[in-house]
Structures are given as C-alpha cells and as structure tokens.
C-alpha cells in the first residue's frame, strides 16, 4: 500500500494447481488462468520491509495517520459492480 513501509509475510506450503473448479474462481474478464498457486498458511504477520524503506518509493512519513489498507480495499470492493478478484481498480 503506497505510504506504508510494512508488508504481510506469510509462511507455509505452496502448491501449483490446475483444478478446473479452482481456476474458475480466478476468472477475470472472461479469461481463466492456466494455473494458480495455493498456499496452506502456517504463519502470517505484518513486518517492516527494509527493502521498501531503503528504496524510498514514496514519502511514507507524509501519509495520513488514519490510512487503513483493509478499509480502503473494503470500500473499493463495495463500490465495484464486480466482486472479489474481478473488482476493478
């Protein structure tokens, strides 16, 4: 999320899948992917990213204090006529 120096780190076992029923859930604009990556998450946490901080991609210290990425995404989905992965930016 622009303005933040943190990332969500997940750990677990990943597998590449081609199950037709699973692929259908990722269809966007009539296009279905050939493969998807499924991750069985064993741990997750938000942490500071030294790479983002060192890259100085944006002036994070100037971002609004009340910026909540989850709320922005939720509002985006509510405004879109599509749902889930098909929601337009």
Coordinates of C-alpha atoms in Angstrom, one line a residue:
X1 CA 0.0 0.0 0.0
X2 CA 1.5 3.3 -1.0
X3 CA 2.6 5.3 2.0
X4 CA 3.4 2.3 4.1
X5 CA 6.7 0.5 4.8
X6 CA 5.2 -2.7 6.0
X7 CA 4.4 -6.0 4.3
X8 CA 2.4 -9.0 5.1
X9 CA 4.7 -12.0 5.4
X10 CA 3.2 -15.5 5.1
X11 CA 4.8 -18.8 5.6
X12 CA 3.5 -22.2 4.6
X13 CA 3.5 -24.9 1.9
X14 CA 2.7 -23.8 -1.6
X15 CA 1.5 -25.9 -4.5
X16 CA 0.7 -25.2 -8.1
X17 CA -2.8 -26.3 -9.0
X18 CA -4.8 -26.7 -12.3
X19 CA -8.1 -27.9 -10.9
X20 CA -10.9 -26.5 -13.2
X21 CA -13.2 -25.6 -10.3
X22 CA -10.4 -23.8 -8.5
X23 CA -9.3 -21.9 -11.7
X24 CA -12.9 -20.7 -12.3
X25 CA -12.8 -18.6 -9.1
X26 CA -9.9 -16.6 -10.6
X27 CA -11.6 -15.8 -13.9
X28 CA -11.4 -12.1 -14.9
X29 CA -13.0 -10.5 -18.0
X30 CA -13.7 -14.0 -19.4
X31 CA -10.2 -15.2 -19.0
X32 CA -9.3 -18.1 -16.8
X33 CA -5.7 -18.7 -15.7
X34 CA -4.0 -22.0 -16.6
X35 CA -2.5 -22.4 -13.1
X36 CA -3.0 -21.0 -9.6
X37 CA -0.8 -21.1 -6.5
X38 CA -2.4 -22.4 -3.4
X39 CA -0.7 -21.7 -0.1
X40 CA -1.5 -23.6 3.2
X41 CA -0.5 -20.7 5.6
X42 CA 1.2 -21.8 8.8
X43 CA 2.0 -18.3 10.0
X44 CA 1.4 -14.7 9.0
X45 CA 2.5 -11.3 10.3
X46 CA 2.9 -7.7 9.3
X47 CA 6.5 -6.5 9.4
X48 CA 8.6 -3.6 8.4
X49 CA 10.2 -4.0 5.0
X50 CA 13.8 -2.8 4.9
X51 CA 13.8 -3.0 1.1
X52 CA 10.8 -0.7 0.8
X53 CA 12.2 1.7 3.4
X54 CA 15.6 1.8 1.7
X55 CA 14.1 2.2 -1.8
X56 CA 12.3 5.4 -0.7
X57 CA 9.5 4.7 -3.1
X58 CA 7.2 7.3 -1.5
X59 CA 7.4 9.6 1.4
X60 CA 5.7 7.3 3.9
X61 CA 6.1 9.8 6.8
X62 CA 3.8 12.2 4.9
X63 CA 1.0 9.6 4.6
X64 CA -2.2 10.1 6.6
X65 CA -2.1 8.7 10.0
X66 CA -5.5 7.1 9.7
X67 CA -4.8 5.2 6.4
X68 CA -6.0 1.6 6.9
X69 CA -5.3 -0.6 3.9
X70 CA -8.0 -3.1 4.7
X71 CA -10.7 -0.3 4.9
X72 CA -9.5 1.1 1.5
X73 CA -9.8 -2.4 -0.1
X74 CA -13.2 -3.0 1.5
X75 CA -14.5 0.4 0.2
X76 CA -13.1 -0.4 -3.3
X77 CA -15.0 -3.8 -3.4
X78 CA -18.2 -2.1 -2.2
X79 CA -18.0 0.5 -5.0
X80 CA -17.3 -2.0 -7.7
X81 CA -20.0 -3.7 -9.7
X82 CA -17.9 -6.8 -9.7
X83 CA -16.9 -8.8 -6.7
X84 CA -13.8 -10.5 -5.3
X85 CA -10.9 -10.8 -7.8
X86 CA -12.9 -9.3 -10.6
X87 CA -13.3 -5.9 -8.8
X88 CA -11.9 -3.2 -11.0
X89 CA -9.3 -0.7 -9.8

